[in-house]
């Protein structure tokens, strides 16, 4: 066998080996893409289920209106920004913004009774003002909004 033939065979073997390695790498990329897509779909399904539970709890008054609206707004932002920005969901944004300055967790516990009462009075006023629109929005989410496919999957 001549050196030229041997060089060609080695070259072809090298090309075949590189091709097989490239195929191996592409299969890994495809598997990662598939796993990423499945994880994103599972996340969307989980968020959609959580939104349905929150909306139902809000309608059944098992969840305080302010807390429910805040939780729904945050989940909607993560679930589907288009749905979150739908005019029928704006009440959740309004309540979120109206309570953005309220201390939470440890800061709430550290407030004196007078400050807590002032915040609670504001909560009561917001609930009276936004109860019907929030219930209407929660009902729409359950009946129509959550049934469409999320835009940002």
Coordinates of N, CA and C in Angstrom, one line a residue:
X1 N 0.8 -1.2 0.0 CA 0.0 0.0 0.0 C 0.9 1.2 0.0
X2 N 0.5 2.2 -0.8 CA 1.4 3.3 -1.0 C 1.1 4.3 0.2
X3 N 2.0 5.2 0.3 CA 1.8 6.3 1.4 C 0.6 7.2 1.1
X4 N 0.3 7.4 -0.2 CA -0.8 8.2 -0.6 C -2.1 7.5 -0.2
X5 N -2.2 6.2 -0.4 CA -3.4 5.5 -0.1 C -3.6 5.4 1.4
X6 N -2.5 5.2 2.1 CA -2.5 5.2 3.6 C -2.9 6.5 4.1
X7 N -2.4 7.6 3.6 CA -2.8 8.9 4.0 C -4.3 9.2 3.8
X8 N -4.8 8.8 2.6 CA -6.2 9.0 2.3 C -7.1 8.2 3.2
X9 N -6.7 6.9 3.5 CA -7.4 6.1 4.5 C -7.4 6.7 5.9
X10 N -6.3 7.2 6.3 CA -6.2 7.8 7.6 C -7.1 9.1 7.6
X11 N -7.0 9.9 6.6 CA -7.8 11.1 6.4 C -9.3 10.8 6.5
X12 N -9.7 9.7 5.7 CA -11.1 9.3 5.8 C -11.5 8.8 7.1
X13 N -10.6 8.1 7.8 CA -10.9 7.6 9.1 C -11.1 8.8 10.1
X14 N -10.2 9.7 10.0 CA -10.3 10.9 10.8 C -11.6 11.7 10.6
X15 N -11.9 11.9 9.3 CA -13.2 12.6 9.0 C -14.4 11.8 9.5
X16 N -14.4 10.5 9.4 CA -15.5 9.7 9.9 C -15.5 9.8 11.5
X17 N -14.4 9.7 12.1 CA -14.3 9.9 13.6 C -14.9 11.2 14.0
X18 N -14.4 12.3 13.3 CA -14.9 13.6 13.6 C -16.4 13.8 13.4
X19 N -16.9 13.1 12.3 CA -18.3 13.2 12.0 C -19.1 12.5 13.1
X20 N -18.6 11.3 13.5 CA -19.3 10.6 14.6 C -19.3 11.4 15.9
X21 N -18.2 12.1 16.2 CA -18.1 12.9 17.4 C -19.1 14.1 17.3
X22 N -19.2 14.7 16.1 CA -20.1 15.8 15.9 C -21.5 15.3 16.1
X23 N -21.8 14.1 15.5 CA -23.2 13.6 15.7 C -23.5 13.3 17.2
X24 N -22.5 12.8 17.9 CA -22.6 12.6 19.4 C -22.9 13.9 20.1
X25 N -22.2 15.0 19.7 CA -22.4 16.3 20.4 C -23.8 16.9 20.0
X26 N -24.2 16.7 18.7 CA -25.5 17.2 18.4 C -26.6 16.5 19.1
X27 N -26.4 15.2 19.3 CA -27.5 14.4 20.0 C -27.6 14.9 21.5
X28 N -26.4 15.3 22.0 CA -26.5 15.8 23.4 C -27.2 17.2 23.4
X29 N -26.9 18.0 22.4 CA -27.6 19.3 22.3 C -29.1 19.1 22.2
X30 N -29.5 18.2 21.3 CA -30.9 17.9 21.1 C -31.6 17.4 22.4
X31 N -30.9 16.6 23.1 CA -31.4 16.0 24.3 C -31.6 17.1 25.4
X32 N -30.6 18.0 25.4 CA -30.7 19.2 26.4 C -31.8 20.1 26.0
X33 N -32.0 20.3 24.7 CA -33.1 21.2 24.2 C -34.4 20.6 24.6
X34 N -34.5 19.3 24.4 CA -35.8 18.6 24.7 C -36.0 18.6 26.2
X35 N -35.0 18.4 27.0 CA -35.2 18.5 28.5 C -35.5 19.9 28.9
X36 N -34.9 20.9 28.3 CA -35.3 22.3 28.6 C -36.7 22.6 28.3
X37 N -37.1 22.1 27.1 CA -38.5 22.4 26.7 C -39.5 21.7 27.6
X38 N -39.2 20.5 28.0 CA -40.1 19.7 28.9 C -40.1 20.4 30.3
X39 N -39.0 20.9 30.8 CA -39.0 21.6 32.1 C -39.8 22.9 32.0
X40 N -39.7 23.6 30.9 CA -40.4 24.8 30.7 C -41.9 24.5 30.7
X41 N -42.3 23.5 30.0 CA -43.7 23.1 29.9 C -44.2 22.7 31.3
X42 N -43.4 22.0 32.0 CA -43.8 21.6 33.4 C -44.0 22.8 34.3
X43 N -43.1 23.7 34.1 CA -43.2 25.0 34.9 C -44.5 25.7 34.6
X44 N -44.8 25.8 33.3 CA -46.0 26.5 32.9 C -47.2 25.8 33.4
X45 N -47.2 24.5 33.3 CA -48.4 23.8 33.9 C -48.5 24.0 35.4
X46 N -47.4 24.0 36.1 CA -47.4 24.2 37.5 C -48.0 25.6 37.8
X47 N -47.4 26.6 37.1 CA -47.9 28.0 37.3 C -49.4 28.2 37.0
X48 N -49.8 27.5 35.9 CA -51.2 27.6 35.5 C -52.1 27.0 36.6
X49 N -51.7 25.8 37.1 CA -52.4 25.2 38.2 C -52.5 26.1 39.5
X50 N -51.3 26.7 39.8 CA -51.3 27.5 41.0 C -52.2 28.8 40.8
X51 N -52.2 29.3 39.6 CA -53.1 30.4 39.3 C -54.5 30.1 39.4
X52 N -54.9 28.9 39.0 CA -56.3 28.4 39.1 C -56.7 28.2 40.5
X53 N -55.8 27.7 41.3 CA -56.0 27.5 42.8 C -56.2 28.9 43.4
X54 N -55.3 29.8 43.1 CA -55.4 31.1 43.7 C -56.7 31.8 43.3
X55 N -57.1 31.8 42.0 CA -58.3 32.4 41.6 C -59.5 31.8 42.2
X56 N -59.5 30.5 42.3 CA -60.7 29.8 43.0 C -60.7 30.2 44.4
X57 N -59.6 30.2 45.1 CA -59.6 30.6 46.5 C -60.0 32.0 46.7
X58 N -59.7 32.9 45.8 CA -60.1 34.3 45.9 C -61.6 34.4 45.7
X59 N -62.1 33.7 44.8 CA -63.6 33.7 44.6 C -64.4 33.1 45.7
X60 N -63.8 32.0 46.3 CA -64.5 31.4 47.5 C -64.2 32.1 48.8
X61 N -63.4 33.2 48.7 CA -63.0 34.0 49.9 C -62.3 33.2 50.9
X62 N -61.5 32.2 50.4 CA -60.6 31.4 51.3 C -59.3 32.1 51.4
X63 N -59.1 33.2 50.7 CA -57.8 33.9 50.6 C -58.2 35.4 50.7
X64 N -57.5 36.1 51.5 CA -57.8 37.6 51.6 C -57.6 38.2 50.2
X65 N -58.4 39.1 49.9 CA -58.4 39.8 48.5 C -57.0 40.4 48.2
X66 N -56.5 41.1 49.1 CA -55.2 41.8 48.8 C -54.1 40.8 48.6
X67 N -54.0 39.8 49.5 CA -53.0 38.8 49.4 C -53.1 38.0 48.1
X68 N -54.4 37.6 47.8 CA -54.6 36.9 46.6 C -54.3 37.6 45.3
X69 N -54.7 38.9 45.3 CA -54.4 39.8 44.1 C -52.9 39.9 43.9
X70 N -52.1 40.1 45.0 CA -50.7 40.2 44.9 C -50.1 38.9 44.4
X71 N -50.5 37.8 44.9 CA -50.0 36.5 44.5 C -50.3 36.2 43.0
X72 N -51.5 36.5 42.7 CA -52.0 36.3 41.3 C -51.2 37.1 40.3
X73 N -51.0 38.4 40.7 CA -50.2 39.3 39.8 C -48.8 38.8 39.6
X74 N -48.1 38.4 40.7 CA -46.7 37.9 40.5 C -46.7 36.6 39.7
X75 N -47.6 35.7 39.9 CA -47.6 34.5 39.1 C -47.9 34.7 37.7
X76 N -48.9 35.6 37.4 CA -49.2 36.0 36.1 C -48.0 36.6 35.3
X77 N -47.2 37.4 36.0 CA -46.0 38.0 35.4 C -45.1 36.9 34.9
X78 N -45.0 35.8 35.7 CA -44.1 34.7 35.4 C -44.7 33.7 34.4
X79 N -46.1 33.6 34.4 CA -46.8 32.6 33.6 C -46.9 33.1 32.1
X80 N -47.4 34.3 32.0 CA -47.6 34.9 30.6 C -47.8 36.4 30.7
X81 N -46.7 37.1 30.2 CA -46.8 38.5 30.4 C -47.9 39.2 29.6
X82 N -48.3 38.5 28.5 CA -49.4 39.0 27.7 C -50.7 38.9 28.5
X83 N -50.9 37.8 29.1 CA -52.1 37.6 30.0 C -52.0 38.6 31.2
X84 N -50.9 38.7 31.7 CA -50.7 39.6 32.9 C -51.1 41.1 32.5
X85 N -50.8 41.5 31.3 CA -51.0 42.8 30.8 C -52.4 43.0 30.2
X86 N -53.2 41.9 30.2 CA -54.6 42.0 29.6 C -55.3 43.0 30.5
X87 N -56.1 43.9 29.9 CA -56.9 44.8 30.7 C -57.8 44.2 31.7
X88 N -58.2 43.0 31.5 CA -59.1 42.3 32.5 C -58.4 41.9 33.7
X89 N -57.0 42.0 33.7 CA -56.2 41.6 34.9 C -55.6 42.8 35.6
X90 N -55.9 44.0 35.1 CA -55.3 45.2 35.6 C -55.6 45.4 37.1
X91 N -56.7 44.9 37.6 CA -57.0 45.1 39.0 C -56.0 44.5 39.9
X92 N -55.4 43.4 39.5 CA -54.3 42.7 40.3 C -53.1 43.6 40.3
X93 N -52.8 44.3 39.2 CA -51.7 45.3 39.2 C -52.0 46.5 40.1
X94 N -53.2 46.9 40.0 CA -53.6 48.1 40.8 C -53.4 47.8 42.3
X95 N -53.9 46.6 42.7 CA -53.8 46.3 44.1 C -52.3 46.0 44.5
X96 N -51.6 45.5 43.7 CA -50.1 45.3 43.9 C -49.4 46.6 44.1
X97 N -49.7 47.5 43.2 CA -49.1 48.8 43.3 C -49.5 49.6 44.5
X98 N -50.8 49.5 44.9 CA -51.4 50.2 46.0 C -50.9 49.7 47.3
X99 N -50.3 48.5 47.4 CA -49.8 47.9 48.6 C -48.3 47.7 48.6
X100 N -47.6 48.3 47.6 CA -46.2 48.0 47.4 C -45.4 48.6 48.6
X101 N -45.9 49.6 49.3 CA -45.1 50.2 50.4 C -45.4 49.5 51.8
X102 N -46.3 48.5 51.8 CA -46.6 47.8 53.0 C -45.5 46.9 53.4
X103 N -45.0 47.1 54.7 CA -43.9 46.2 55.1 C -44.4 44.7 55.2
X104 N -43.5 43.8 55.0 CA -43.9 42.4 55.1 C -43.0 41.7 56.1
X105 N -43.5 40.5 56.5 CA -42.7 39.6 57.3 C -42.3 40.2 58.6
X106 N -41.0 40.2 58.8 CA -40.4 40.8 60.1 C -40.7 42.2 60.3
X107 N -40.7 43.0 59.2 CA -40.9 44.4 59.2 C -42.4 44.7 59.6
X108 N -43.3 43.8 59.2 CA -44.7 44.0 59.6 C -44.9 43.7 61.1
X109 N -44.2 42.7 61.6 CA -44.3 42.3 63.0 C -43.7 43.4 63.9
X110 N -42.7 44.2 63.3 CA -42.0 45.2 64.1 C -42.9 46.5 64.2
X111 N -43.9 46.6 63.3 CA -44.7 47.8 63.4 C -45.5 48.0 64.7
X112 N -45.7 49.2 65.1 CA -46.6 49.4 66.3 C -48.1 49.2 65.9
X113 N -48.9 49.1 66.8 CA -50.3 48.8 66.6 C -51.0 49.9 65.7
X114 N -50.6 51.1 66.0 CA -51.2 52.2 65.2 C -50.9 52.1 63.7
X115 N -49.7 51.9 63.4 CA -49.3 51.7 62.0 C -50.0 50.5 61.4
X116 N -50.1 49.4 62.1 CA -50.8 48.2 61.6 C -52.2 48.6 61.3
X117 N -52.9 49.3 62.2 CA -54.3 49.6 62.0 C -54.5 50.5 60.8
X118 N -53.5 51.5 60.6 CA -53.6 52.3 59.4 C -53.5 51.5 58.1
X119 N -52.6 50.6 58.1 CA -52.5 49.7 56.9 C -53.7 48.8 56.7
X120 N -54.2 48.3 57.8 CA -55.4 47.4 57.8 C -56.6 48.2 57.3
X121 N -56.7 49.5 57.7 CA -57.8 50.4 57.2 C -57.7 50.6 55.7
X122 N -56.5 50.8 55.3 CA -56.2 51.0 53.8 C -56.6 49.7 53.1
X123 N -56.2 48.5 53.6 CA -56.6 47.2 53.0 C -58.1 47.1 52.9
X124 N -58.8 47.5 54.0 CA -60.3 47.4 54.0 C -60.9 48.3 52.9
X125 N -60.3 49.5 52.8 CA -60.8 50.4 51.7 C -60.5 49.9 50.3
X126 N -59.3 49.3 50.1 CA -59.0 48.7 48.8 C -59.9 47.5 48.5
X127 N -60.1 46.7 49.5 CA -61.0 45.6 49.3 C -62.4 46.0 48.9
X128 N -63.0 47.0 49.6 CA -64.3 47.5 49.2 C -64.3 48.0 47.8
X129 N -63.3 48.7 47.4 CA -63.2 49.4 46.1 C -63.0 48.4 45.0
X130 N -62.2 47.3 45.3 CA -61.7 46.4 44.2 C -62.3 45.0 44.3
X131 N -63.2 44.7 45.2 CA -63.6 43.3 45.4 C -64.3 42.8 44.1
X132 N -65.3 43.6 43.6 CA -66.0 43.1 42.4 C -65.1 43.0 41.2
X133 N -64.3 44.0 40.9 CA -63.4 43.8 39.7 C -62.4 42.7 39.9
X134 N -61.9 42.5 41.1 CA -61.0 41.4 41.4 C -61.7 40.0 41.2
X135 N -62.9 39.9 41.7 CA -63.7 38.7 41.5 C -64.0 38.4 40.0
X136 N -64.3 39.5 39.3 CA -64.6 39.4 37.9 C -63.4 38.9 37.1
X137 N -62.2 39.5 37.5 CA -61.0 39.1 36.8 C -60.6 37.7 37.2
X138 N -60.8 37.3 38.4 CA -60.5 35.9 38.8 C -61.4 34.9 38.0
X139 N -62.7 35.3 37.9 CA -63.6 34.4 37.2 C -63.2 34.3 35.7
X140 N -62.8 35.4 35.1 CA -62.4 35.4 33.7 C -61.1 34.6 33.6
X141 N -60.2 34.7 34.5 CA -59.0 33.8 34.4 C -59.3 32.4 34.4
X142 N -60.2 32.0 35.3 CA -60.6 30.6 35.3 C -61.4 30.1 34.1
X143 N -62.3 30.9 33.6 CA -63.2 30.6 32.5 C -62.5 30.7 31.2
X144 N -61.6 31.7 31.0 CA -61.1 31.9 29.7 C -59.5 32.1 29.7
X145 N -59.0 33.0 30.5 CA -57.6 33.4 30.5 C -56.6 32.3 30.6
X146 N -56.9 31.4 31.5 CA -55.9 30.3 31.7 C -56.1 29.2 30.7
X147 N -57.1 29.2 29.9 CA -57.4 28.1 28.9 C -56.6 28.3 27.7
X148 N -56.2 29.6 27.4 CA -55.4 29.8 26.2 C -53.9 29.4 26.5
X149 N -53.2 29.2 25.4 CA -51.8 28.8 25.6 C -50.9 30.0 26.0
X150 N -50.1 29.8 27.0 CA -49.2 31.0 27.4 C -48.3 31.4 26.2
X151 N -48.1 32.7 26.1 CA -47.3 33.3 25.0 C -45.8 33.1 25.2
X152 N -45.3 33.0 26.5 CA -43.9 33.0 26.7 C -43.3 31.7 27.1
X153 N -43.8 30.6 26.4 CA -43.2 29.3 26.7 C -42.0 29.1 25.9

